[in-house]
Coordinates of C-alpha atoms in Angstrom, one line a residue:
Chain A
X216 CA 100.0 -30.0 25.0
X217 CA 97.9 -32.1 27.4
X218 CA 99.9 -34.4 29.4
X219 CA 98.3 -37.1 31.8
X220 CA 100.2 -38.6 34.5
X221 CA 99.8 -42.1 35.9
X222 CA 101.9 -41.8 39.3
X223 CA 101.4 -45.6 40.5
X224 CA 103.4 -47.8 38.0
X225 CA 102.4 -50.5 39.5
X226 CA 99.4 -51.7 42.0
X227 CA 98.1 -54.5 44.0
X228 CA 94.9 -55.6 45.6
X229 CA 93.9 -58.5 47.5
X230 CA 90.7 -60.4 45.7
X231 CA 87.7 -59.0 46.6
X232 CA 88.5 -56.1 48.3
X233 CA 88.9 -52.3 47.0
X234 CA 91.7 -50.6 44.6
X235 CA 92.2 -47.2 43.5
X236 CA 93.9 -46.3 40.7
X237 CA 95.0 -42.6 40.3
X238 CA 95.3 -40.0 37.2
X239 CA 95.7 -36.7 36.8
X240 CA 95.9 -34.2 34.0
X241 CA 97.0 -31.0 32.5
X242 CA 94.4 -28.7 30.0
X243 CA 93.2 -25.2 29.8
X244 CA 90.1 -26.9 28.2
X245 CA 86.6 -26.9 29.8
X246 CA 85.1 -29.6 27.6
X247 CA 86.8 -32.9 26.8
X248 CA 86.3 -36.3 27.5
X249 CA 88.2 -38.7 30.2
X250 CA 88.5 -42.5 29.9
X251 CA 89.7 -45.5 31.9
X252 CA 90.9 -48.5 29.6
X253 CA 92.3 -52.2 30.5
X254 CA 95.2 -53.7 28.3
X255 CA 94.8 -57.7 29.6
X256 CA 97.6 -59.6 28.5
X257 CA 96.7 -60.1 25.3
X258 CA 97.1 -56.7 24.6
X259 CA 93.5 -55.6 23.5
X260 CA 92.7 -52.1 24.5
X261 CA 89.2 -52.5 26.5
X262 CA 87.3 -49.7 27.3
X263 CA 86.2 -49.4 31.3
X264 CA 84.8 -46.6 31.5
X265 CA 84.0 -43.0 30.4
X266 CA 83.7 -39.3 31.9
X267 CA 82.4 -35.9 29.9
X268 CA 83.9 -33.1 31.6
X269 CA 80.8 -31.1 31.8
X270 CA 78.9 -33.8 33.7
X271 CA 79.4 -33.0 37.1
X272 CA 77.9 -36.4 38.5
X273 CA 80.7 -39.7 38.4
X274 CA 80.3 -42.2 35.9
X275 CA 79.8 -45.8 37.0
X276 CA 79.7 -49.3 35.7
X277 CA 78.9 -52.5 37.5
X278 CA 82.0 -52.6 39.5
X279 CA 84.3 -49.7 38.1
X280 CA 83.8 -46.4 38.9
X281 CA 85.5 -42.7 39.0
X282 CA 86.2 -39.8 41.3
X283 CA 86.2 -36.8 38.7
X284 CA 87.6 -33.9 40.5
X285 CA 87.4 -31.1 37.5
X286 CA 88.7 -28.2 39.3
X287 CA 91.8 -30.4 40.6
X288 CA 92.4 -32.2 37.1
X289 CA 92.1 -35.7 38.9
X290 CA 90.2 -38.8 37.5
X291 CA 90.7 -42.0 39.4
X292 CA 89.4 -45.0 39.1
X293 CA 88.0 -47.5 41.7
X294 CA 87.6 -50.9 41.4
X295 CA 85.5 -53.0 43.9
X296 CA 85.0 -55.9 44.4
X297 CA 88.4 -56.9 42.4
X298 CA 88.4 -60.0 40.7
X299 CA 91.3 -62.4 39.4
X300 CA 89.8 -61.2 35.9
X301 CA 90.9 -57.6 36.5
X302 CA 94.4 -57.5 36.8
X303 CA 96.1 -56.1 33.6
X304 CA 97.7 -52.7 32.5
X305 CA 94.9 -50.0 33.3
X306 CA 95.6 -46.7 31.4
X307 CA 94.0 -43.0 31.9
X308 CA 93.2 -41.4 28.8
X309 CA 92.5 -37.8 28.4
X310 CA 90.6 -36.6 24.7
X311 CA 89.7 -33.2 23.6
X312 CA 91.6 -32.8 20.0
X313 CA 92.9 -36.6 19.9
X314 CA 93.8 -39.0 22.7
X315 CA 96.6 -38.7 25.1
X316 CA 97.5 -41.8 27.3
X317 CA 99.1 -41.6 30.7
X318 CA 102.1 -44.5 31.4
X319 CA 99.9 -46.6 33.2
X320 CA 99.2 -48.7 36.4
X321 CA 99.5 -52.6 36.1
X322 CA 97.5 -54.1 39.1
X323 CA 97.6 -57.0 40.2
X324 CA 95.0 -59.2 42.1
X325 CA 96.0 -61.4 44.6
X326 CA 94.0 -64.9 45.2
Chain B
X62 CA 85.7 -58.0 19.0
X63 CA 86.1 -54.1 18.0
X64 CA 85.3 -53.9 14.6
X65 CA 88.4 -52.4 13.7
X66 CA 91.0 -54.7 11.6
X67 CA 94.7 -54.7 11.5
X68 CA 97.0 -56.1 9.5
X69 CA 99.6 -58.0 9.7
X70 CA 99.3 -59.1 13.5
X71 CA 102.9 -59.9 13.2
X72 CA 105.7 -58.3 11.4
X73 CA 109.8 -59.5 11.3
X74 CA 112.0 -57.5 9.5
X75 CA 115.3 -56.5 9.5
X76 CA 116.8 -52.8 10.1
X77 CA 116.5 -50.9 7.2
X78 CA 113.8 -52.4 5.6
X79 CA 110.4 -50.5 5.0
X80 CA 106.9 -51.7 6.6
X81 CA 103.5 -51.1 6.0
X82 CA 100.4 -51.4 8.6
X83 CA 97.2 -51.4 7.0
X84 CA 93.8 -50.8 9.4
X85 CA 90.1 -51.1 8.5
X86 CA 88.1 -49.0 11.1
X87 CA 84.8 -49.7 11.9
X88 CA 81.7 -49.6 9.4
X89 CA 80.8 -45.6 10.0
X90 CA 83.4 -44.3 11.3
X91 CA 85.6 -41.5 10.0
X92 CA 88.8 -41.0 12.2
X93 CA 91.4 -42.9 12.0
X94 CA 94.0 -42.6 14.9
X95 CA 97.7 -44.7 14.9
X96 CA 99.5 -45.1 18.0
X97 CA 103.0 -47.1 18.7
X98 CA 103.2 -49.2 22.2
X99 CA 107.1 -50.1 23.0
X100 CA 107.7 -52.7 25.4
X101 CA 105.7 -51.8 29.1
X102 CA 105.5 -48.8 27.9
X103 CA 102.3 -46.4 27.4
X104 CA 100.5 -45.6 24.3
X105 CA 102.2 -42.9 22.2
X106 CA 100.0 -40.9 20.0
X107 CA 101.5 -40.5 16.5
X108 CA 99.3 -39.3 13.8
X109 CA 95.2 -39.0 13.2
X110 CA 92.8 -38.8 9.9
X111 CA 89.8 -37.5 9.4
X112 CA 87.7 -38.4 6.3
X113 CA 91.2 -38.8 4.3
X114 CA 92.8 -35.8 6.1
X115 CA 95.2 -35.4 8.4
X116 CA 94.2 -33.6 11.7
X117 CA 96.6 -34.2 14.2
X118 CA 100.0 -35.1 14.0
X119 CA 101.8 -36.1 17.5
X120 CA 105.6 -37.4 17.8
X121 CA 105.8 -39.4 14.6
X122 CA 108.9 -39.8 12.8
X123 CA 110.3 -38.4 9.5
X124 CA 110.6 -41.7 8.6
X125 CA 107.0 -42.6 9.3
X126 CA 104.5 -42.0 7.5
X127 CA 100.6 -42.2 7.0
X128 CA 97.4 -41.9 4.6
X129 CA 93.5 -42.3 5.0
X130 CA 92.2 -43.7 1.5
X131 CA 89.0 -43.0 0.3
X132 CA 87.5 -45.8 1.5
X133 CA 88.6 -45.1 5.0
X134 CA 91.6 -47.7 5.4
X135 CA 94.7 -46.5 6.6
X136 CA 98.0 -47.3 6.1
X137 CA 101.0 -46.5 8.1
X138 CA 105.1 -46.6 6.3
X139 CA 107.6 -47.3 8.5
X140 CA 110.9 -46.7 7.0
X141 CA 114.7 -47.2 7.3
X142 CA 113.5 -49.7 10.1
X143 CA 115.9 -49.4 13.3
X144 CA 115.8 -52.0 16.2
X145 CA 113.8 -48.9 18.7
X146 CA 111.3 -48.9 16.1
X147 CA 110.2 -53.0 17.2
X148 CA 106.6 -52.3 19.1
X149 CA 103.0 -52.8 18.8
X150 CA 101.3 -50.6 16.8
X151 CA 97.9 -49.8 17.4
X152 CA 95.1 -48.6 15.0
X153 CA 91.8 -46.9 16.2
X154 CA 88.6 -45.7 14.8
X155 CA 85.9 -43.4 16.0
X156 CA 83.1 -41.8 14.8
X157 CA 83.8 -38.2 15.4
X158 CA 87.2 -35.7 14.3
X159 CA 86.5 -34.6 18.1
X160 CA 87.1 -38.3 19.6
X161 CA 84.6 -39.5 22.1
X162 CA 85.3 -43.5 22.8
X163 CA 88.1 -44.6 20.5
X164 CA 87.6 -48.4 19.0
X165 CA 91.1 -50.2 19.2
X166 CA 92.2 -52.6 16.6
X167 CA 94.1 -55.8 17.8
X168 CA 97.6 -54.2 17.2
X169 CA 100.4 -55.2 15.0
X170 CA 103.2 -56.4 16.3
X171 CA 107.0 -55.3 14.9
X172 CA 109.8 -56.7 15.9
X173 CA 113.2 -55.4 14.0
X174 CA 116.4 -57.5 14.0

């Protein structure tokens, strides 16, 4: 079974400056998908953002964006920039089959 | 706001009792996936439907159980309700059996006493 592990249970950043989140994963798949997604307090599931494994080039969105390192099965996320709006849960997700979570990171964002 | 519905958003029962979640997934979409969420914990995968059948099953309980109807809702049974069973249980929806983005529901929230 595909496991993904989240090794930082809990981060914290300063506001405005960088934070990187880590993940890595266990498959013997070549195609699946990789995801990043934000549990706020309010508990809604928000997707960040995405990777295709067979995309070579990192996926980026305004301020969030990944290191995908196929061959080592790692996938972090950095966030720049950080804002008091970004601290919450953040949670790796890997999907081939169906969708495995890792335990997660909760970051916080200092003022 | 997802598109997906769940319902109720909150849940009190007792142990032993029975339970059942009902989701709505987004207009188009065929999978269905439930997942339970215990307190801090992470999101653990327990059963998905495609077009009414099951696909994937992950660590779901005997005393659990699910269905895809034919208009795409889901439900999911919780039975002989123990305290360990109190979490938020999540609903999501996407397009494809082979999931690209999943589309979360708001969660319902169970709390056993």
């Amino acid at each position: 079974a595909q496991t993904v592990t989240q090794s930082q249970p809990e981060m914290s950043v300063q506001e405005a400056e960088t934070v990187t989140l880590s993940c890595t994963y266990d498959t013997s798949e070549s195609d699946y998908y990789l995801f990043w997604y934000k549990q706020p307090p309010s508990r809604q599931m928000i997707l960040v953002i995405r990777q295709e494994a067979y995309k070579q080039q990192n996926a980026t969105e305004n301020r969030f964006s990944v290191n995908f390192q196929k061959a080592a099965k790692s996938f972090s996320l950095k966030i720049s920039d950080s804002q008091l709006g970004d601290a919450a849960m953040y949670f790796c997700a890997y999907s081939k089959n169906d969708m495995r979570f890792g335990a997660g990171t909760r970051l916080t964002v200092k003022p | 706001d997802s598109g997906v519905t769940q319902t109720p958003k909150h849940l009190i029962t007792a142990t032993g009792q029975r339970v059942t979640l009902r989701c709505s997934p987004r207009s188009g979409d065929l999978s269905v996936y439930w997942y339970q969420q215990s307190l801090d914990q992470g999101l653990q995968f327990l059963i998905q439907y495609y077009n009414g059948e099951e696909r994937a099953k992950g660590n779901i309980l005997e005393r659990f159980s699910a269905q895809q109807f034919p208009d795409l809702h889901s439900e999911l049974n919780l039975s002989s309700l123990e305290l360990g069973d109190s979490a938020l249980y999540f609903c999501a929806s996407s397009v494809l059996a082979d999931t690209g983005e999943l589309f979360f529901g708001e969660g319902s929230r169970l709390t056993v006493l």
